Backbone as a printed PyTorch tensor [residue, N CA C, xyz], in Angstrom:
tensor([[[-21.8580, -34.6400,  89.9140],
         [-20.9000, -35.5020,  89.2320],
         [-19.6260, -34.7070,  89.0240]],

        [[-18.5480, -35.1870,  89.4870],
         [-17.3040, -34.4250,  89.3780],
         [-16.8450, -34.3300,  87.9180]],

        [[-16.2980, -33.0900,  87.5510],
         [-15.7900, -32.8390,  86.1880],
         [-14.3300, -33.2260,  86.1320]],

        [[-14.0030, -33.9760,  85.1320],
         [-12.6280, -34.4140,  84.9630],
         [-11.8730, -33.4220,  84.0660]],

        [[-10.7190, -33.0430,  84.4280],
         [ -9.8780, -32.1720,  83.6240],
         [ -9.2400, -32.9740,  82.4890]],

        [[ -9.2410, -32.2700,  81.2820],
         [ -8.6110, -32.8980,  80.1250],
         [ -7.1350, -32.5360,  80.1420]],

        [[ -6.3660, -33.4860,  80.3070],
         [ -4.9280, -33.2630,  80.3620],
         [ -4.2770, -33.8400,  79.1130]],

        [[ -3.4090, -32.9790,  78.4790],
         [ -2.7000, -33.3910,  77.2690],
         [ -1.3350, -33.9120,  77.6400]],

        [[ -0.9210, -34.7920,  76.8530],
         [  0.4170, -35.3250,  77.0710],
         [  1.4450, -34.2860,  76.6370]],

        [[  2.6440, -34.5200,  76.9850],
         [  3.7190, -33.5810,  76.6470],
         [  3.8790, -33.4560,  75.1410]],

        [[  3.7530, -34.5230,  74.4050],
         [  3.8840, -34.4730,  72.9480],
         [  2.7630, -33.6930,  72.2970]],

        [[  1.5170, -33.8790,  72.8120],
         [  0.3810, -33.1570,  72.2500],
         [  0.5150, -31.6690,  72.4910]],

        [[  0.9760, -31.3040,  73.6690],
         [  1.1650, -29.8800,  73.9580],
         [  2.1860, -29.2480,  73.0030]],

        [[  3.2280, -29.9560,  72.7030],
         [  4.2550, -29.4140,  71.8080],
         [  3.7090, -29.2250,  70.3910]],

        [[  2.9290, -30.1880,  69.9430],
         [  2.3170, -30.0700,  68.6070],
         [  1.3790, -28.8750,  68.5460]],

        [[  0.5430, -28.6970,  69.5680],
         [ -0.3910, -27.5780,  69.6070],
         [  0.3490, -26.2460,  69.6290]],

        [[  1.4460, -26.2110,  70.3330],
         [  2.2190, -24.9770,  70.4110],
         [  2.7450, -24.5740,  69.0300]],

        [[  3.3620, -25.5030,  68.3510],
         [  3.9310, -25.1880,  67.0490],
         [  2.8510, -24.9040,  65.9850]],

        [[  1.7120, -25.5450,  66.1320],
         [  0.5970, -25.2520,  65.2130],
         [  0.1270, -23.8110,  65.3890]],

        [[  0.0180, -23.3880,  66.6420],
         [ -0.4030, -22.0060,  66.9180],
         [  0.6200, -21.0120,  66.3810]],

        [[  1.8840, -21.3220,  66.5900],
         [  2.9390, -20.4310,  66.0780],
         [  2.8800, -20.3360,  64.5540]],

        [[  2.6470, -21.4590,  63.8920],
         [  2.5780, -21.4660,  62.4320],
         [  1.4120, -20.6270,  61.9250]],

        [[  0.2410, -20.7260,  62.5640],
         [ -0.9200, -19.9420,  62.1530],
         [ -0.6560, -18.4510,  62.3220]],

        [[ -0.0300, -18.0970,  63.4390],
         [  0.2820, -16.6750,  63.6590],
         [  1.2630, -16.1770,  62.6000]],

        [[  2.2330, -17.0110,  62.2510],
         [  3.2160, -16.6130,  61.2400],
         [  2.5630, -16.4260,  59.8740]],

        [[  1.6400, -17.3260,  59.5220],
         [  0.9510, -17.2080,  58.2300],
         [  0.1510, -15.9210,  58.1630]],

        [[ -0.5880, -15.6330,  59.2380],
         [ -1.3900, -14.4040,  59.2670],
         [ -0.4880, -13.1780,  59.1630]],

        [[  0.6300, -13.2130,  59.8450],
         [  1.5490, -12.0740,  59.8080],
         [  2.1440, -11.8770,  58.4150]],

        [[  2.4990, -12.9950,  57.7630],
         [  3.0740, -12.8960,  56.4160],
         [  2.0620, -12.3310,  55.4260]],

        [[  0.8090, -12.8160,  55.4900],
         [ -0.2350, -12.3070,  54.5920],
         [ -0.4460, -10.8190,  54.8100]],

        [[ -0.4900, -10.4050,  56.0600],
         [ -0.6800,  -8.9840,  56.3550],
         [  0.4850,  -8.1540,  55.8370]],

        [[  1.7040,  -8.6780,  55.9860],
         [  2.8790,  -7.9510,  55.5180],
         [  2.8810,  -7.8080,  54.0010]],

        [[  2.5270,  -8.8820,  53.2970],
         [  2.4680,  -8.8180,  51.8330],
         [  1.4320,  -7.8070,  51.3730]],

        [[  0.2740,  -7.7930,  52.0170],
         [ -0.7780,  -6.8370,  51.6580],
         [ -0.3040,  -5.4080,  51.8550]],

        [[  0.3690,  -5.1720,  52.9690],
         [  0.8700,  -3.8180,  53.2450],
         [  1.9130,  -3.4060,  52.2170]],

        [[  2.8150,  -4.3310,  51.8550],
         [  3.8540,  -4.0100,  50.8770],
         [  3.2640,  -3.7050,  49.5050]],

        [[  2.2630,  -4.4580,  49.1080],
         [  1.6250,  -4.1970,  47.8160],
         [  0.9440,  -2.8420,  47.8010]],

        [[  0.2670,  -2.5240,  48.8700],
         [ -0.3970,  -1.2230,  48.9420],
         [  0.6190,  -0.0930,  48.8810]],

        [[  1.7250,  -0.2780,  49.5820],
         [  2.7680,   0.7560,  49.5700],
         [  3.3950,   0.8960,  48.1880]],

        [[  3.6110,  -0.2300,  47.5070],
         [  4.2120,  -0.1610,  46.1720],
         [  3.2870,   0.5270,  45.1790]],

        [[  1.9660,   0.2970,  45.3160],
         [  1.0160,   0.9800,  44.4400],
         [  1.0430,   2.4770,  44.6690]],

        [[  1.1240,   2.8580,  45.9390],
         [  1.1590,   4.2850,  46.2580],
         [  2.4210,   4.9230,  45.7070]],

        [[  3.5480,   4.2160,  45.8510],
         [  4.8200,   4.7540,  45.3640],
         [  4.8190,   4.8600,  43.8480]],

        [[  4.3040,   3.8120,  43.1740],
         [  4.2960,   3.8300,  41.7090],
         [  3.3670,   4.9090,  41.1770]],

        [[  2.2310,   5.0940,  41.8330],
         [  1.3060,   6.1190,  41.3830],
         [  1.8680,   7.5110,  41.5980]],

        [[  2.5320,   7.7070,  42.7060],
         [  3.1110,   9.0200,  42.9670],
         [  4.3440,   9.2640,  42.1160]],

        [[  5.0090,   8.1970,  41.6590],
         [  6.2200,   8.3520,  40.8670],
         [  5.9590,   8.5380,  39.3880]],

        [[  4.8040,   8.1490,  38.8700],
         [  4.4760,   8.3080,  37.4520],
         [  3.2860,   9.2480,  37.3180]],

        [[  3.5270,  10.4910,  36.9850],
         [  2.4280,  11.4500,  36.8730],
         [  1.5030,  11.1110,  35.7110]],

        [[  0.2800,  11.5120,  35.8370],
         [ -0.7150,  11.2950,  34.7880],
         [ -0.4660,  12.2980,  33.6610]],

        [[ -0.5550,  11.8270,  32.4360],
         [ -0.3180,  12.6900,  31.2810],
         [ -1.4650,  12.5690,  30.2920]],

        [[ -1.7910,  13.7040,  29.6490],
         [ -2.8500,  13.7430,  28.6350],
         [ -2.2100,  13.9470,  27.2640]],

        [[ -2.6970,  13.2260,  26.3010],
         [ -2.2290,  13.3600,  24.9210],
         [ -3.4220,  13.6510,  24.0090]],

        [[ -3.4100,  14.7680,  23.2610],
         [ -2.3710,  15.7890,  23.2060],
         [ -2.4740,  16.7510,  24.3920]],

        [[ -1.3790,  17.4210,  24.6980],
         [ -1.3910,  18.3680,  25.8150],
         [ -1.9860,  19.7100,  25.4120]],

        [[ -2.0030,  20.0070,  24.1020],
         [ -2.6060,  21.2290,  23.5790],
         [ -3.3320,  20.9090,  22.2840]],

        [[ -4.3810,  21.6920,  22.0220],
         [ -5.1410,  21.5060,  20.7800],
         [ -5.7090,  22.8480,  20.3520]],

        [[ -5.7900,  23.0370,  19.0320],
         [ -6.3740,  24.2470,  18.4570],
         [ -7.4870,  23.8080,  17.5090]],

        [[ -8.6990,  24.2340,  17.8050],
         [ -9.8620,  23.7670,  17.0560],
         [-10.7210,  24.9350,  16.6130]],

        [[-11.4470,  24.7190,  15.5250],
         [-12.5040,  25.6400,  15.1290],
         [-13.7880,  25.2450,  15.8570]],

        [[-14.7330,  26.1610,  15.9150],
         [-16.0060,  25.8750,  16.5740],
         [-16.6770,  24.6770,  15.9070]],

        [[-17.0740,  23.7020,  16.7260],
         [-17.7310,  22.5100,  16.2200],
         [-16.8010,  21.3670,  15.8800]],

        [[-15.4970,  21.5950,  15.8270],
         [-14.5640,  20.5130,  15.5260],
         [-14.3420,  19.6290,  16.7490]],

        [[-13.7950,  18.4280,  16.5180],
         [-13.5940,  17.4550,  17.5940],
         [-12.1490,  16.9690,  17.6090]],

        [[-11.7120,  16.5320,  18.7930],
         [-10.4200,  15.8700,  18.9480],
         [-10.5170,  14.8850,  20.1000]],

        [[ -9.7280,  13.8130,  20.0420],
         [ -9.7920,  12.7500,  21.0480],
         [ -8.5860,  12.8510,  21.9770]],

        [[ -8.8510,  12.9670,  23.2810],
         [ -7.8030,  12.9810,  24.3000],
         [ -7.6700,  11.5850,  24.9040]],

        [[ -6.4510,  11.2510,  25.3470],
         [ -6.1980,   9.9750,  26.0190],
         [ -5.2620,  10.2150,  27.1900]],

        [[ -5.2930,   9.2690,  28.1480],
         [ -4.4670,   9.3860,  29.3530],
         [ -3.5860,   8.1580,  29.5150]],

        [[ -3.0390,   7.6530,  28.4290],
         [ -2.1210,   6.5220,  28.5030],
         [ -2.7570,   5.2350,  28.9650]],

        [[ -4.0320,   5.0280,  28.6810],
         [ -4.7060,   3.8000,  29.0770],
         [ -5.1670,   3.7700,  30.5160]],

        [[ -4.9890,   4.8570,  31.2720],
         [ -5.4290,   4.8950,  32.6670],
         [ -6.9520,   5.0330,  32.7370]],

        [[ -7.5080,   4.5620,  33.8540],
         [ -8.9490,   4.6760,  34.0940],
         [ -9.2070,   6.0440,  34.7150]],

        [[ -9.6940,   6.9770,  33.8930],
         [ -9.8470,   8.3570,  34.3470],
         [-11.2550,   8.8580,  34.0490]],

        [[-11.5940,   9.9570,  34.6940],
         [-12.8120,  10.7050,  34.3800],
         [-12.3970,  12.0020,  33.7020]],

        [[-13.2510,  12.4910,  32.7890],
         [-12.9140,  13.6680,  31.9960],
         [-13.8340,  14.8320,  32.3420]],

        [[-13.2570,  16.0260,  32.3650],
         [-14.0220,  17.2560,  32.5610],
         [-13.4340,  18.3360,  31.6580]],

        [[-14.2650,  19.3010,  31.2770],
         [-13.8090,  20.4110,  30.4360],
         [-14.4660,  21.6990,  30.9070]],

        [[-13.6880,  22.7810,  30.9100],
         [-14.2210,  24.0760,  31.3440],
         [-15.0450,  24.7490,  30.2600]],

        [[-15.0060,  24.2400,  29.0520],
         [-15.8070,  24.7630,  27.9540],
         [-15.9650,  23.7080,  26.8880]],

        [[-16.9860,  23.8350,  26.0630],
         [-17.2490,  22.7950,  25.0790],
         [-17.8580,  21.5710,  25.7450]],

        [[-17.6840,  20.4240,  25.1230],
         [-18.2660,  19.1880,  25.6520],
         [-17.2530,  18.0580,  25.4870]],

        [[-17.1300,  17.1960,  26.5080],
         [-16.2140,  16.0590,  26.4470],
         [-16.9040,  14.8280,  27.0080]],

        [[-16.7700,  13.7090,  26.2930],
         [-17.3580,  12.4490,  26.7470],
         [-16.3790,  11.7310,  27.6620]],

        [[-16.8540,  10.6790,  28.3250],
         [-15.9940,   9.9180,  29.2240],
         [-15.0030,   9.0330,  28.4700]],

        [[-15.1080,   9.0130,  27.1500],
         [-14.0850,   8.3380,  26.3420],
         [-12.9830,   9.3000,  25.9140]],

        [[-13.1330,  10.5920,  26.2580],
         [-12.1130,  11.5840,  25.9380],
         [-12.3590,  12.3650,  24.6650]],

        [[-13.5210,  12.2080,  24.0230],
         [-13.8180,  12.9240,  22.7830],
         [-14.3190,  14.3270,  23.1220]],

        [[-13.5510,  15.3340,  22.7080],
         [-13.8890,  16.7300,  23.0060],
         [-14.4920,  17.3840,  21.7740]],

        [[-15.5790,  18.1330,  21.9790],
         [-16.2320,  18.8870,  20.9140],
         [-16.1900,  20.3610,  21.2710]],

        [[-15.5920,  21.1770,  20.4030],
         [-15.4700,  22.6090,  20.6670],
         [-16.8300,  23.2790,  20.5800]],

        [[-17.0620,  24.2240,  21.4860],
         [-18.3110,  24.9620,  21.4900],
         [-18.3000,  26.1100,  20.4970]],

        [[-19.3650,  26.9010,  20.5220],
         [-19.4830,  28.0160,  19.5840],
         [-18.6320,  29.2050,  19.9920]],

        [[-18.3430,  29.3440,  21.2870],
         [-17.5920,  30.4960,  21.7610],
         [-16.0890,  30.3070,  21.6310]],

        [[-15.4070,  31.3410,  21.1380],
         [-13.9490,  31.2820,  21.0400],
         [-13.3240,  31.5130,  22.4120]],

        [[-12.1250,  30.9870,  22.6090],
         [-11.4290,  31.1720,  23.8790],
         [-10.5180,  30.0090,  24.1960]],

        [[ -9.9320,  30.0660,  25.3890],
         [ -9.0190,  29.0220,  25.8570],
         [ -9.6900,  28.2400,  26.9750]],

        [[ -9.7350,  26.9240,  26.8410],
         [-10.4330,  26.0730,  27.7980],
         [ -9.4830,  24.9870,  28.3110]],

        [[ -9.8490,  24.4210,  29.4740],
         [ -9.0100,  23.4310,  30.1480],
         [ -9.7390,  22.0920,  30.1810]],

        [[ -9.0530,  21.0420,  29.7510],
         [ -9.5580,  19.6680,  29.8460],
         [ -8.8030,  18.9800,  30.9780]],

        [[ -9.5430,  18.3850,  31.9200],
         [ -8.9370,  17.7620,  33.1030],
         [ -9.2570,  16.2750,  33.1250]],

        [[ -8.2170,  15.4640,  33.3590],
         [ -8.3720,  14.0170,  33.5380],
         [ -8.0150,  13.6710,  34.9760]],

        [[ -8.8890,  12.9090,  35.6600],
         [ -8.6680,  12.5190,  37.0570],
         [ -8.6420,  11.0030,  37.1550]],

        [[ -7.5790,  10.4650,  37.7560],
         [ -7.4400,   9.0200,  37.9270],
         [ -8.4460,   8.5320,  38.9580]],

        [[ -9.1800,   7.4820,  38.6090],
         [-10.1910,   6.9540,  39.5310],
         [ -9.5620,   6.2890,  40.7500]],

        [[ -8.3520,   5.7360,  40.6140],
         [ -7.7480,   4.9900,  41.7120],
         [ -6.7870,   5.7810,  42.5630]],

        [[ -6.5640,   7.0410,  42.2500],
         [ -5.6390,   7.8580,  43.0370],
         [ -6.0480,   9.3150,  42.9110]],

        [[ -5.2240,  10.1740,  43.4630],
         [ -5.5000,  11.6080,  43.4070],
         [ -4.7780,  12.2750,  42.2400]],

        [[ -4.2380,  11.4890,  41.3200],
         [ -3.5130,  12.0670,  40.1980],
         [ -4.4670,  12.7420,  39.2200]],

        [[ -4.0470,  13.9010,  38.7210],
         [ -4.8090,  14.6400,  37.7130],
         [ -3.8450,  15.1780,  36.6610]],

        [[ -4.3790,  15.4790,  35.5130],
         [ -3.5980,  16.0860,  34.4300],
         [ -4.5200,  17.0130,  33.6530]],

        [[ -3.9150,  18.0160,  33.0060],
         [ -4.7030,  19.0000,  32.2770],
         [ -4.1320,  19.2230,  30.8810]],

        [[ -5.0180,  19.5930,  29.9750],
         [ -4.6410,  19.9560,  28.6100],
         [ -5.3490,  21.2570,  28.2510]],

        [[ -4.7430,  22.0160,  27.3490],
         [ -5.2860,  23.3040,  26.9330],
         [ -5.9130,  23.1670,  25.5490]],

        [[ -7.1200,  23.7100,  25.4020],
         [ -7.8120,  23.7270,  24.1110],
         [ -8.1040,  25.1760,  23.7500]],

        [[ -7.6370,  25.5980,  22.5760],
         [ -7.9010,  26.9510,  22.0780],
         [ -8.9180,  26.8520,  20.9440]],

        [[-10.0610,  27.4640,  21.1640],
         [-11.1410,  27.4510,  20.1730],
         [-11.1320,  28.7930,  19.4560]],

        [[-11.0650,  28.7620,  18.1330],
         [-11.0110,  29.9820,  17.3320],
         [-12.1540,  29.9660,  16.3260]],

        [[-12.5170,  31.1580,  15.8840],
         [-13.5590,  31.2920,  14.8620],
         [-12.8880,  31.2090,  13.5040]],

        [[-13.0980,  30.1190,  12.8050],
         [-12.4450,  29.9130,  11.5140],
         [-13.2740,  30.5420,  10.4020]],

        [[-12.5710,  31.1080,   9.4030],
         [-13.2430,  31.7010,   8.2550],
         [-13.7470,  30.5920,   7.3470]],

        [[-15.0130,  30.6220,   6.9710],
         [-15.5190,  29.5560,   6.0930],
         [-14.8370,  29.5930,   4.7390]],

        [[-14.6370,  28.4260,   4.1760],
         [-14.0200,  28.3250,   2.8560],
         [-14.9930,  28.8040,   1.7900]],

        [[-14.5760,  29.7420,   0.9380],
         [-15.5130,  30.2340,  -0.0820],
         [-15.9210,  29.1250,  -1.0330]],

        [[-17.1700,  29.1670,  -1.4480],
         [-17.6750,  28.1490,  -2.3620],
         [-17.1200,  28.3680,  -3.7590]],

        [[-17.2000,  27.3270,  -4.5490],
         [-16.6740,  27.4230,  -5.9120],
         [-17.4570,  28.4250,  -6.7430]],

        [[-18.7800,  28.5860,  -6.4520],
         [-19.5980,  29.5190,  -7.2210],
         [-19.1650,  30.9510,  -7.0010]],

        [[-18.6960,  31.2460,  -5.7460],
         [-18.3360,  32.6240,  -5.4280],
         [-17.0680,  33.0520,  -6.1440]],

        [[-16.2020,  32.1280,  -6.4790],
         [-14.9270,  32.4790,  -7.1050],
         [-14.8230,  31.9930,  -8.5440]],

        [[-15.9330,  31.5370,  -9.1110],
         [-15.8760,  31.0060, -10.4660],
         [-15.6170,  32.1300, -11.4640]],

        [[-14.8510,  31.8290, -12.4680],
         [-14.5230,  32.7980, -13.5060],
         [-15.5410,  32.6810, -14.6280]],

        [[-16.1180,  33.8060, -15.0460],
         [-17.1090,  33.7170, -16.1280],
         [-16.4730,  33.1620, -17.3890]],

        [[-17.2010,  32.3680, -18.1230],
         [-16.6320,  31.7800, -19.3460],
         [-16.2710,  32.8590, -20.3520]],

        [[-15.1710,  32.6940, -21.0570],
         [-14.7800,  33.7100, -22.0490],
         [-15.7840,  33.7650, -23.1860]],

        [[-15.9360,  34.9770, -23.6990],
         [-16.8680,  35.1520, -24.8050],
         [-16.2920,  34.5270, -26.0690]],

        [[-17.1560,  33.9980, -26.8510],
         [-16.7290,  33.3350, -28.0810],
         [-16.1760,  34.3530, -29.0690]],

        [[-15.0590,  34.0200, -29.6830],
         [-14.4410,  34.8870, -30.6900],
         [-14.7790,  34.3470, -32.0730]],

        [[-15.2980,  35.2330, -32.8720],
         [-15.7010,  34.8080, -34.2150],
         [-14.4810,  34.4410, -35.0440]],

        [[-14.5490,  33.3230, -35.7160],
         [-13.4620,  32.8860, -36.5910],
         [-13.5960,  33.5770, -37.9360]],

        [[-12.5290,  34.2500, -38.3930],
         [-12.6470,  34.9410, -39.6920],
         [-12.8670,  33.9450, -40.8150]],

        [[-13.6590,  34.3550, -41.7440],
         [-13.9470,  33.4980, -42.8840],
         [-12.7850,  33.5270, -43.8720]],

        [[-12.6510,  32.4430, -44.6020],
         [-11.5840,  32.3630, -45.5950],
         [-11.7860,  33.4130, -46.6740]],

        [[-10.7170,  34.1310, -46.9690],
         [-10.8180,  35.1880, -47.9720],
         [-10.2110,  34.7680, -49.3010]],

        [[-10.3370,  35.6330, -50.2590],
         [ -9.7590,  35.3960, -51.5840],
         [ -8.9700,  36.6310, -51.9970]],

        [[ -8.0920,  36.4770, -52.9580],
         [ -7.2240,  37.5630, -53.3940],
         [ -7.8580,  38.2980, -54.5720]],

        [[ -7.5590,  39.5840, -54.6210],
         [ -7.9590,  40.3920, -55.7800],
         [ -6.6980,  40.8910, -56.4780]],

        [[ -6.8290,  41.1930, -57.7440],
         [ -5.6690,  41.6270, -58.5200],
         [ -5.2060,  42.9910, -58.0600]],

        [[ -3.8580,  43.1440, -57.8700],
         [ -3.3220,  44.4050, -57.3710],
         [ -2.4170,  45.1030, -58.3720]],

        [[ -2.1630,  44.4930, -59.5200],
         [ -1.2900,  45.1540, -60.4990],
         [ -1.8030,  44.8530, -61.9060]],

        [[ -1.1810,  45.5790, -62.8300],
         [ -1.6420,  45.4480, -64.2160],
         [ -1.3090,  44.0990, -64.8120]],

        [[ -0.2920,  43.4440, -64.3000],
         [  0.1010,  42.1510, -64.8690],
         [ -0.8430,  41.0170, -64.4470]],

        [[ -1.6570,  41.2960, -63.4770],
         [ -2.6310,  40.3060, -63.0090],
         [ -1.9590,  39.0350, -62.4830]],

        [[ -0.7700,  39.2060, -61.8550],
         [ -0.0920,  38.0340, -61.2950],
         [  0.2800,  38.2230, -59.8250]],

        [[ -0.1950,  39.3050, -59.2210],
         [  0.0430,  39.5320, -57.7900],
         [ -1.3040,  39.7610, -57.1170]],

        [[ -1.5570,  39.0480, -56.0420],
         [ -2.8170,  39.1780, -55.3380],
         [ -2.7420,  40.2160, -54.2280]],

        [[ -3.8750,  40.8050, -53.8900],
         [ -3.9680,  41.8050, -52.8160],
         [ -4.4700,  41.1200, -51.5420]],

        [[ -3.6940,  41.2240, -50.4770],
         [ -4.0660,  40.6050, -49.1810],
         [ -4.1720,  41.7240, -48.1480]],

        [[ -5.3850,  42.1020, -47.7670],
         [ -5.5600,  43.2160, -46.8230],
         [ -6.5010,  42.8590, -45.6740]],

        [[ -6.6280,  41.5790, -45.3310],
         [ -7.4550,  41.1500, -44.1960],
         [ -6.6610,  40.1530, -43.3640]],

        [[ -7.2300,  39.7930, -42.2190],
         [ -6.5940,  38.7860, -41.3660],
         [ -7.1480,  37.3980, -41.5750]],

        [[ -7.9800,  37.2210, -42.5840],
         [ -8.6140,  35.9250, -42.8180],
         [ -7.6460,  34.9680, -43.4940]],

        [[ -7.7770,  33.6680, -43.2230],
         [ -6.9120,  32.6990, -43.9050],
         [ -7.2320,  32.6340, -45.3890]],

        [[ -6.2410,  32.3190, -46.1640],
         [ -6.4060,  32.2580, -47.6150],
         [ -6.4930,  30.8200, -48.0760]],

        [[ -7.3330,  30.5840, -49.0520],
         [ -7.4570,  29.2600, -49.6460],
         [ -6.8050,  29.2000, -51.0270]],

        [[ -6.1880,  30.2910, -51.4650],
         [ -5.5640,  30.3340, -52.7740],
         [ -4.0540,  30.4220, -52.6190]],

        [[ -3.3360,  30.1050, -53.6630],
         [ -1.8740,  30.1880, -53.6720],
         [ -1.4320,  30.9650, -54.9130]],

        [[ -1.5350,  32.2900, -54.8900],
         [ -1.1280,  33.0790, -56.0620],
         [  0.3900,  33.1280, -56.1810]],

        [[  0.8530,  33.6230, -57.3430],
         [  2.2980,  33.7170, -57.5620],
         [  2.9340,  34.7360, -56.6420]],

        [[  2.2260,  35.7580, -56.2600],
         [  2.7590,  36.7950, -55.3740],
         [  1.6360,  37.4110, -54.5740]],

        [[  1.9630,  38.1120, -53.5250],
         [  0.9650,  38.7450, -52.6660],
         [  1.4020,  40.1770, -52.4000]],

        [[  0.4990,  41.1070, -52.6230],
         [  0.7450,  42.5070, -52.2760],
         [  0.1710,  42.7270, -50.8790]],

        [[  1.0430,  42.7360, -49.8360],
         [  0.5900,  42.8350, -48.4410],
         [  0.3920,  44.3000, -48.0800]],

        [[ -0.8440,  44.6710, -47.7310],
         [ -1.1360,  46.0380, -47.3140],
         [ -1.4830,  46.1360, -45.8270]],

        [[ -2.0400,  45.1120, -45.2460],
         [ -2.4010,  45.1210, -43.8160],
         [ -2.2300,  43.7130, -43.2820]],

        [[ -1.1570,  43.4700, -42.5350],
         [ -0.8980,  42.1440, -41.9870],
         [  0.1160,  42.2730, -40.8620]],

        [[  0.3580,  41.1870, -40.1460],
         [  1.3700,  41.1550, -39.0830],
         [  2.3950,  40.0880, -39.4160]],

        [[  3.6490,  40.3570, -39.0340],
         [  4.7390,  39.4310, -39.3110],
         [  5.2240,  38.8560, -37.9950]],

        [[  5.1910,  37.5450, -37.8180],
         [  5.6110,  36.9110, -36.5750],
         [  7.1200,  36.9440, -36.4520]],

        [[  7.5690,  36.6940, -35.1940],
         [  9.0080,  36.7830, -34.9270],
         [  9.8020,  35.6630, -35.5800]],

        [[  9.1420,  34.5700, -35.9400],
         [  9.8790,  33.4640, -36.5370],
         [  9.9200,  33.5360, -38.0710]],

        [[  9.5550,  34.6820, -38.6410],
         [  9.6200,  34.8660, -40.0930],
         [ 10.8220,  35.7440, -40.4400]],

        [[ 11.4630,  35.4530, -41.5650],
         [ 12.6000,  36.2510, -42.0260],
         [ 12.1210,  37.1580, -43.1590]],

        [[ 12.3910,  38.4530, -43.0460],
         [ 11.8910,  39.4390, -44.0030],
         [ 13.0750,  40.2110, -44.5930]],

        [[ 13.0900,  40.4030, -45.9030],
         [ 14.0670,  41.2950, -46.5450],
         [ 13.3170,  42.2380, -47.4740]],

        [[ 13.7680,  43.4860, -47.5510],
         [ 13.0880,  44.5020, -48.3510],
         [ 13.7130,  44.6750, -49.7310]],

        [[ 14.7630,  43.9770, -50.0180],
         [ 15.4140,  44.0760, -51.3170],
         [ 15.6790,  42.6750, -51.8540]],

        [[ 15.6420,  42.5190, -53.1440],
         [ 15.9630,  41.2050, -53.7110],
         [ 17.3850,  40.8110, -53.3720]],

        [[ 17.5630,  39.5930, -52.9420],
         [ 18.8940,  39.1130, -52.5980],
         [ 19.0310,  37.6660, -52.9920]],

        [[ 20.0080,  36.9930, -52.3750],
         [ 20.2450,  35.5950, -52.6950],
         [ 19.0410,  34.7670, -52.3050]],

        [[ 18.6130,  33.8950, -53.1420],
         [ 17.4820,  33.0390, -52.8720],
         [ 16.1810,  33.5400, -53.4480]],

        [[ 16.1270,  34.8020, -53.9220],
         [ 14.8980,  35.3270, -54.5110],
         [ 14.8390,  34.8920, -55.9710]],

        [[ 13.7730,  34.2220, -56.3800],
         [ 13.6650,  33.8010, -57.7840],
         [ 13.7670,  34.9980, -58.7240]],

        [[ 14.4100,  34.7890, -59.8430],
         [ 14.6290,  35.8940, -60.7910],
         [ 13.3200,  36.4410, -61.3250]],

        [[ 12.3320,  35.5620, -61.5170],
         [ 11.0590,  36.0580, -62.0410],
         [ 10.3700,  36.9950, -61.0650]],

        [[ 10.6260,  36.7900, -59.7500],
         [ 10.0560,  37.6980, -58.7610],
         [ 10.7890,  39.0320, -58.7820]],

        [[ 12.1180,  38.9790, -58.9590],
         [ 12.8960,  40.2230, -59.0030],
         [ 12.5140,  41.0680, -60.2050]],

        [[ 12.1060,  40.4280, -61.3130],
         [ 11.7110,  41.1770, -62.5090],
         [ 10.4100,  41.9310, -62.3090]],

        [[  9.6410,  41.5670, -61.2630],
         [  8.3830,  42.2730, -61.0460],
         [  8.6000,  43.7180, -60.6160]],

        [[  9.7450,  43.9580, -59.9680],
         [  9.9620,  45.2840, -59.3900],
         [ 10.1720,  46.3010, -60.4990]],

        [[  9.3870,  47.3540, -60.4810],
         [  9.5350,  48.4430, -61.4260],
         [ 10.1510,  49.6310, -60.7210]],

        [[ 10.4500,  50.6560, -61.4600],
         [ 11.0960,  51.8340, -60.8860],
         [ 10.1970,  52.4580, -59.8180]],

        [[ 10.8100,  52.7420, -58.6550],
         [ 10.0420,  53.3330, -57.5540],
         [  9.3590,  52.3120, -56.6720]],

        [[  9.5340,  51.0190, -56.9430],
         [  8.9170,  49.9750, -56.1430],
         [  9.9750,  49.2090, -55.3400]],

        [[  9.5420,  48.5690, -54.2570],
         [ 10.4110,  47.7350, -53.4240],
         [  9.7860,  46.3510, -53.3250]],

        [[ 10.5810,  45.3460, -53.5330],
         [ 10.0950,  43.9750, -53.4180],
         [ 10.1950,  43.5280, -51.9580]],

        [[  9.0780,  43.1200, -51.3500],
         [  9.0510,  42.5730, -49.9830],
         [  9.0540,  41.0540, -50.0930]],

        [[ 10.2040,  40.4530, -49.7930],
         [ 10.3640,  38.9990, -49.9270],
         [ 10.3370,  38.3740, -48.5340]],

        [[  9.4080,  37.4770, -48.2750],
         [  9.2480,  36.8190, -46.9710],
         [  9.5740,  35.3490, -47.1490]],

        [[ 10.5500,  34.8850, -46.3830],
         [ 10.9350,  33.4720, -46.4290],
         [ 10.4470,  32.7880, -45.1620]],

        [[  9.7420,  31.6750, -45.2790],
         [  9.2100,  30.9280, -44.1430],
         [ 10.1520,  29.7780, -43.7960]],

        [[ 10.4260,  29.6150, -42.4660],
         [ 11.3070,  28.5480, -41.9850],
         [ 10.6230,  27.7830, -40.8800]]])
């Protein structure tokens, strides 16, 4: 049985031609866009270096610090101590300088940070530096005056104990005078006349005025 050839009309051939051209153009455009995107990613990655924050750290043994790489998807490594894949670094027991490395999963970019581990002096406890409580000081008991002259109107004060009496005069034999007290060794203005009459020949009146 003879085979008949399928012949297209002139219009059908033209439509098929332009359809083929359109498909080739679409494929070419998609390929070009893919290539441009890949190139832009490579350029952007090479143009923005990877950075670690912080770039340096100083830690005591056992202390921790968190490193970050600006939100990039990276893997973490450390030449000493321990670091998790979230960037949490834990200093080891040995002192020294160690390197933390972050590597970008999508490119060949890497970044490094320096960690210095030192042996810190422990803080002394409160018991080791506590001051012993002061010893209790005995409070002197209240004293009383004894007669110091024949007139029986001047009391004798020779202790440091507080007095509960108020005699007309005091014969001071052992005491201290504070800086805010005014002292005169001779009767002067303001001394009551009856006090001045107490002084006999060879005696000195010690008049103390309190302010």
